[in-house]
XYZ file of N, CA and C in Angstrom:
486
model
N 5.083 3.109 -21.485
C 5.247 1.775 -21.999
C 4.695 1.726 -23.416
N 5.461 1.273 -24.335
C 5.045 1.219 -25.733
C 4.294 -0.083 -26.010
N 3.185 0.007 -26.726
C 2.411 -1.188 -27.062
C 3.189 -2.160 -27.925
N 4.096 -1.654 -28.769
C 4.812 -2.579 -29.643
C 5.856 -3.376 -28.861
N 6.331 -2.860 -27.727
C 7.297 -3.609 -26.918
C 6.614 -4.612 -25.998
N 5.448 -4.260 -25.488
C 4.718 -5.106 -24.552
C 3.264 -5.229 -25.001
N 3.022 -5.915 -26.094
C 1.679 -5.902 -26.666
C 0.606 -6.491 -25.768
N 0.915 -7.465 -24.927
C -0.139 -8.049 -24.107
C -0.151 -7.500 -22.691
N 0.936 -6.909 -22.222
C 1.022 -6.452 -20.837
C 0.159 -5.220 -20.580
N 0.357 -4.172 -21.328
C -0.330 -2.925 -21.050
C -1.854 -3.053 -21.090
N -2.447 -3.590 -22.133
C -3.906 -3.677 -22.127
C -4.433 -4.544 -20.984
N -3.704 -5.572 -20.603
C -4.181 -6.455 -19.557
C -4.210 -5.753 -18.209
N -3.191 -4.972 -17.866
C -3.193 -4.262 -16.592
C -4.329 -3.249 -16.538
N -4.595 -2.549 -17.618
C -5.711 -1.616 -17.638
C -7.032 -2.357 -17.505
N -7.148 -3.519 -18.122
C -8.370 -4.313 -17.993
C -8.579 -4.763 -16.555
N -7.501 -5.117 -15.880
C -7.617 -5.536 -14.478
C -8.244 -4.410 -13.665
N -7.738 -3.188 -13.801
C -8.281 -2.062 -13.040
C -9.686 -1.679 -13.473
N -9.953 -1.717 -14.749
C -11.221 -1.224 -15.260
C -12.357 -2.235 -15.273
N -12.034 -3.526 -15.319
C -13.092 -4.516 -15.517
C -13.080 -5.649 -14.502
N -12.253 -5.554 -13.487
C -12.142 -6.637 -12.531
C -12.523 -6.133 -11.148
N -13.242 -6.950 -10.416
C -13.544 -6.636 -9.026
C -12.296 -6.947 -8.209
N -11.897 -6.055 -7.303
C -10.713 -6.361 -6.499
C -10.955 -7.600 -5.640
N -9.871 -8.297 -5.318
C -9.962 -9.480 -4.468
C -9.978 -9.093 -2.995
N -9.413 -7.914 -2.664
C -9.378 -7.444 -1.286
C -9.350 -5.915 -1.274
N -9.689 -5.348 -0.131
C -9.668 -3.898 0.016
C -9.385 -3.539 1.471
N -9.038 -2.289 1.686
C -8.895 -1.744 3.033
C -9.430 -0.329 3.032
N -10.191 0.001 4.042
C -10.639 1.374 4.272
C -9.642 1.984 5.240
N -8.954 3.028 4.806
C -7.888 3.653 5.595
C -8.446 4.848 6.357
N -8.137 4.913 7.652
C -8.534 6.034 8.500
C -7.319 6.595 9.205
N -7.399 7.879 9.558
C -6.304 8.552 10.227
C -6.309 8.338 11.731
N -5.193 8.690 12.356
C -5.075 8.617 13.805
C -5.725 9.857 14.433
N -5.596 9.993 15.743
C -6.212 11.109 16.466
C -5.722 12.454 15.955
N -4.435 12.561 15.616
C -3.873 13.828 15.140
C -4.234 14.118 13.681
N -4.721 13.121 12.966
C -5.044 13.272 11.543
C -6.439 12.717 11.238
N -7.478 13.273 11.862
C -8.823 12.716 11.696
C -9.402 12.878 10.295
N -8.864 13.797 9.498
C -9.364 13.997 8.130
C -8.727 13.033 7.134
N -7.681 12.319 7.558
C -7.023 11.353 6.673
C -7.970 10.168 6.465
N -8.218 9.844 5.213
C -9.038 8.680 4.873
C -8.719 8.251 3.440
N -9.039 7.013 3.144
C -8.796 6.520 1.792
C -9.119 5.055 1.658
N -8.717 4.504 0.520
C -8.958 3.094 0.237
C -7.735 2.482 -0.427
N -7.600 1.195 -0.238
C -6.591 0.406 -0.953
C -7.312 -0.803 -1.537
N -7.051 -1.078 -2.805
C -7.642 -2.228 -3.486
C -6.514 -3.136 -3.964
N -6.744 -4.434 -3.855
C -5.754 -5.437 -4.221
C -6.397 -6.375 -5.243
N -5.812 -6.413 -6.453
C -6.366 -7.187 -7.561
C -5.462 -8.368 -7.891
N -6.051 -9.560 -8.022
C -5.316 -10.688 -8.599
C -5.096 -10.376 -10.075
N -3.989 -10.846 -10.628
C -3.706 -10.606 -12.043
C -3.375 -11.925 -12.729
N -3.448 -11.957 -14.042
C -3.074 -13.167 -14.761
C -1.576 -13.441 -14.750
N -0.780 -12.495 -14.197
C 0.674 -12.659 -14.163
C 1.152 -13.327 -12.877
N 0.235 -13.599 -11.954
C 0.614 -14.239 -10.707
C 0.899 -13.262 -9.589
N 1.022 -11.979 -9.888
C 1.260 -10.973 -8.866
C -0.022 -10.255 -8.497
N 0.141 -9.146 -7.803
C -0.993 -8.374 -7.313
C -0.859 -6.930 -7.807
N -1.947 -6.393 -8.311
C -2.012 -4.985 -8.680
C -2.636 -4.247 -7.495
N -1.946 -3.231 -7.003
C -2.372 -2.489 -5.816
C -2.743 -1.072 -6.236
N -3.904 -0.614 -5.790
C -4.378 0.740 -6.074
C -4.714 1.412 -4.738
N -4.078 2.545 -4.468
C -4.274 3.244 -3.195
C -4.638 4.695 -3.479
N -5.673 5.186 -2.791
C -6.087 6.578 -2.897
C -6.294 7.107 -1.479
N -5.629 8.217 -1.155
C -5.671 8.769 0.200
C -5.933 10.270 0.138
N -6.812 10.735 1.012
C -7.166 12.148 1.147
C -6.781 12.621 2.545
N -6.573 13.909 2.708
C -6.354 14.496 4.020
C -4.986 14.252 4.617
N -3.985 14.029 3.767
C -2.621 13.867 4.279
C -2.126 15.186 4.862
N -1.445 15.127 5.996
C -0.936 16.367 6.585
C 0.288 16.867 5.824
N 0.620 18.123 5.996
C 1.815 18.682 5.371
C 3.031 18.227 6.162
N 3.883 17.412 5.549
C 5.083 16.917 6.247
C 6.369 17.525 5.693
N 6.255 18.528 4.859
C 7.396 19.241 4.280
C 8.251 18.404 3.333
N 7.809 17.205 2.946
C 8.595 16.442 1.978
C 7.752 15.924 0.824
N 6.457 15.841 0.989
C 5.514 15.319 -0.009
C 5.515 13.811 -0.128
N 6.387 13.096 0.593
C 6.415 11.640 0.528
C 6.007 11.044 1.868
N 5.280 9.938 1.795
C 4.812 9.221 2.979
C 5.129 7.742 2.816
N 5.665 7.135 3.855
C 5.924 5.700 3.821
C 4.618 4.933 3.806
N 4.619 3.784 3.124
C 3.429 2.947 3.045
C 3.886 1.488 3.090
N 3.307 0.724 4.004
C 3.715 -0.672 4.191
C 2.524 -1.530 4.578
N 2.658 -2.818 4.353
C 1.733 -3.780 4.934
C 2.381 -4.271 6.220
N 1.606 -4.231 7.303
C 2.084 -4.687 8.607
C 1.447 -6.028 8.956
N 2.063 -6.740 9.899
C 1.711 -8.118 10.235
C 0.273 -8.304 10.709
N -0.230 -7.369 11.504
C -1.492 -7.577 12.197
C -2.545 -6.570 11.748
N -3.755 -7.033 11.595
C -4.863 -6.177 11.188
C -5.631 -5.634 12.372
N -4.946 -4.893 13.221
C -5.598 -4.261 14.361
C -5.335 -2.759 14.269
N -6.324 -2.014 13.807
C -6.158 -0.578 13.588
C -6.711 0.251 14.744
N -6.642 -0.291 15.937
C -7.009 0.486 17.109
C -6.001 1.621 17.262
N -6.516 2.852 17.380
C -5.635 4.020 17.546
C -4.891 3.867 18.856
N -3.578 4.059 18.871
C -2.703 4.778 17.941
C -1.992 3.871 16.922
N -2.598 2.778 16.526
C -2.058 1.843 15.530
C -0.804 1.135 16.015
N -0.660 0.986 17.318
C 0.528 0.344 17.885
C 0.409 -1.178 17.977
N -0.727 -1.723 17.530
C -0.928 -3.169 17.575
C -0.827 -3.811 16.190
N -0.275 -3.076 15.223
C -0.181 -3.584 13.846
C 1.058 -4.437 13.620
N 1.961 -4.475 14.587
C 3.176 -5.273 14.442
C 4.175 -4.626 13.498
N 5.126 -5.437 13.083
C 6.179 -4.995 12.162
C 5.710 -5.107 10.723
N 6.584 -4.734 9.806
C 6.284 -4.942 8.391
C 6.064 -6.417 8.137
N 5.121 -6.716 7.239
C 4.896 -8.097 6.833
C 6.169 -8.595 6.153
N 6.800 -9.622 6.720
C 8.119 -10.071 6.263
C 8.280 -11.583 6.483
N 7.510 -12.398 5.754
C 7.531 -13.843 5.995
C 8.862 -14.523 5.675
N 9.674 -13.936 4.815
C 10.954 -14.569 4.458
C 12.130 -13.975 5.225
N 11.830 -13.073 6.186
C 12.866 -12.497 7.048
C 13.995 -11.846 6.250
N 13.627 -11.015 5.289
C 14.609 -10.311 4.466
C 14.832 -8.905 5.017
N 15.982 -8.286 4.715
C 16.221 -6.924 5.202
C 15.350 -5.904 4.457
N 15.113 -4.805 5.118
C 14.385 -3.698 4.507
C 15.264 -3.076 3.415
N 14.764 -2.757 2.262
C 13.385 -2.619 1.831
C 12.871 -3.798 1.003
N 13.310 -4.977 1.285
C 12.894 -6.147 0.501
C 11.828 -6.987 1.196
N 11.238 -6.485 2.303
C 10.137 -7.196 2.963
C 8.985 -7.339 1.971
N 8.214 -8.370 2.126
C 7.019 -8.519 1.294
C 6.087 -7.319 1.470
N 6.059 -6.743 2.671
C 5.170 -5.624 2.960
C 5.705 -4.250 2.613
N 6.924 -4.163 2.114
C 7.473 -2.862 1.710
C 6.858 -2.444 0.377
N 6.325 -1.245 0.351
C 5.670 -0.751 -0.854
C 6.235 0.611 -1.229
N 6.000 1.056 -2.455
C 6.480 2.380 -2.861
C 5.850 3.469 -1.991
N 6.548 4.576 -1.787
C 5.971 5.656 -0.989
C 4.835 6.346 -1.727
N 3.986 6.990 -0.951
C 2.941 7.826 -1.534
C 3.515 9.204 -1.815
N 3.141 9.790 -2.919
C 3.539 11.149 -3.283
C 2.313 12.043 -3.132
N 2.409 12.995 -2.223
C 1.302 13.873 -1.868
C 1.230 15.100 -2.770
N 0.015 15.510 -3.083
C -0.226 16.783 -3.777
C -1.429 17.427 -3.107
N -1.178 18.452 -2.300
C -2.250 19.164 -1.593
C -3.119 18.245 -0.738
N -2.485 17.277 -0.058
C -3.203 16.381 0.839
C -3.772 15.142 0.177
N -3.557 14.981 -1.123
C -4.108 13.850 -1.878
C -2.978 13.028 -2.478
N -3.144 11.717 -2.455
C -2.179 10.824 -3.103
C -2.913 9.674 -3.769
N -2.416 9.292 -4.934
C -2.961 8.155 -5.685
C -1.788 7.361 -6.221
N -1.843 6.052 -6.032
C -0.748 5.198 -6.484
C -1.295 3.880 -7.001
N -0.721 3.419 -8.093
C -1.016 2.088 -8.617
C 0.311 1.435 -8.939
N 0.506 0.206 -8.444
C 1.735 -0.514 -8.743
C 1.465 -2.013 -8.735
N 2.358 -2.726 -9.353
C 2.282 -4.177 -9.474
C 3.388 -4.784 -8.618
N 3.063 -5.828 -7.871
C 4.065 -6.488 -7.036
C 3.913 -8.003 -7.090
N 5.032 -8.672 -7.007
C 5.053 -10.125 -6.905
C 5.513 -10.578 -5.529
N 5.579 -9.648 -4.572
C 6.100 -9.969 -3.236
C 5.098 -10.700 -2.357
N 3.826 -10.637 -2.695
C 2.805 -11.347 -1.920
C 1.638 -11.691 -2.826
N 0.815 -12.600 -2.348
C -0.462 -12.940 -2.985
C -1.555 -12.302 -2.136
N -2.714 -12.096 -2.706
C -3.812 -11.495 -1.952
C -4.109 -12.321 -0.708
N -4.138 -13.639 -0.825
C -4.429 -14.488 0.341
C -3.436 -14.272 1.481
N -2.207 -13.882 1.170
C -1.177 -13.678 2.197
C -1.440 -12.456 3.068
N -2.187 -11.486 2.567
C -2.331 -10.218 3.282
C -3.706 -10.004 3.902
N -4.622 -10.949 3.722
C -5.940 -10.827 4.339
C -5.769 -10.764 5.853
N -6.492 -9.859 6.503
C -6.455 -9.627 7.957
C -5.144 -9.019 8.437
N -4.360 -8.469 7.525
C -3.186 -7.677 7.906
C -3.588 -6.207 7.751
N -2.669 -5.290 7.964
C -3.019 -3.872 7.848
C -2.124 -3.173 6.837
N -2.692 -2.152 6.207
C -1.904 -1.242 5.388
C -1.737 0.023 6.224
N -0.495 0.490 6.305
C -0.150 1.613 7.162
C 0.421 2.754 6.317
N -0.014 3.977 6.639
C 0.579 5.186 6.078
C 1.397 5.821 7.208
N 2.663 6.131 6.932
C 3.551 6.763 7.908
C 3.711 8.244 7.594
N 4.096 9.029 8.598
C 4.175 10.477 8.412
C 5.464 10.959 7.758
N 6.391 10.064 7.486
C 7.650 10.452 6.838
C 7.946 9.506 5.671
N 8.808 9.957 4.800
C 9.239 9.126 3.677
C 10.082 7.963 4.180
N 9.957 6.843 3.545
C 10.804 5.681 3.814
C 12.189 5.988 3.255
N 13.237 5.757 4.056
C 14.592 6.037 3.550
C 15.202 4.848 2.814
N 14.515 3.727 2.751
C 14.935 2.508 2.042
C 16.262 1.943 2.540
N 16.720 2.354 3.699
C 18.011 1.925 4.227
C 17.928 1.455 5.671
N 17.370 2.285 6.541
C 17.368 2.011 7.980
C 16.637 0.707 8.283
N 17.265 -0.125 9.098
C 16.675 -1.402 9.494
C 15.981 -1.234 10.844
N 14.870 -1.885 11.079
C 14.239 -2.834 10.161
C 13.122 -2.250 9.313
N 12.836 -0.924 9.433
C 11.607 -0.447 8.803
C 11.711 0.845 8.005
N 12.890 1.345 7.715
C 13.022 2.504 6.836
C 12.840 3.857 7.481
N 12.794 3.906 8.814
C 12.720 5.183 9.522
C 11.582 6.059 8.994
N 10.400 5.447 8.828
C 9.255 6.148 8.235
C 8.428 6.947 9.223
N 8.780 6.906 10.484
C 8.076 7.730 11.458
C 6.795 7.130 11.984
N 5.918 8.016 12.427
C 4.670 7.657 13.096
C 3.665 7.059 12.127
N 2.881 6.117 12.618
C 1.779 5.536 11.849
C 0.601 6.500 11.934
N 0.270 7.153 10.815
C -0.804 8.148 10.818
C -2.089 7.660 10.163
N -2.014 6.563 9.403
C -3.188 5.998 8.758
C -3.134 4.493 8.797
N -4.310 3.868 8.919
C -4.346 2.406 9.018
C -5.642 1.882 8.438
N -5.547 0.735 7.763
C -6.719 0.041 7.267
C -6.515 -1.448 7.316
N -7.514 -2.191 7.757
C -7.448 -3.660 7.796
C -7.799 -4.197 6.417
N -6.987 -5.099 5.922
C -7.197 -5.671 4.589
C -8.191 -6.833 4.698
N -9.277 -6.716 3.954
C -10.339 -7.725 3.992
C -10.624 -8.244 2.586
N -11.072 -9.468 2.528
C -11.460 -10.072 1.247
C -12.767 -9.439 0.761
N -12.848 -9.180 -0.535
C -14.102 -8.706 -1.129
C -14.985 -9.924 -1.291
N -16.215 -9.806 -0.850
C -17.135 -10.959 -0.876
C -17.873 -11.034 -2.185
């Protein structure tokens, strides 16, 4: 992104990450088959009305594709095997991949993934007490209702930062 094209956007997003306390976070843990999987997700309010999301995950298993589906699910119950998290968060009942809870996939490098993206699909208040889920396969962005992302291998309950 060139500063001359977006003079106020770029510095502001970096300031949000570097100088702002997140509004919410989730501690992500792996399922029984992936006990080394762990990470964090941070959700920042921005002056643009959307949310800046930062996710860092360690201990991803080798799935032969390097991509992992990542979504916000309806319920914040991360009891293993993560079968109580419900469907993707989808308050407007839109088809996949346009659910509010549909997020970009994680790209793995030797078991580690880091992602930062901006979204206007939800507000931080909308996702408190919901869960962020890591799936063992890449989202195909087509299959209804959830992108054929496979098993839920990581889960974290989204909580407000106090």
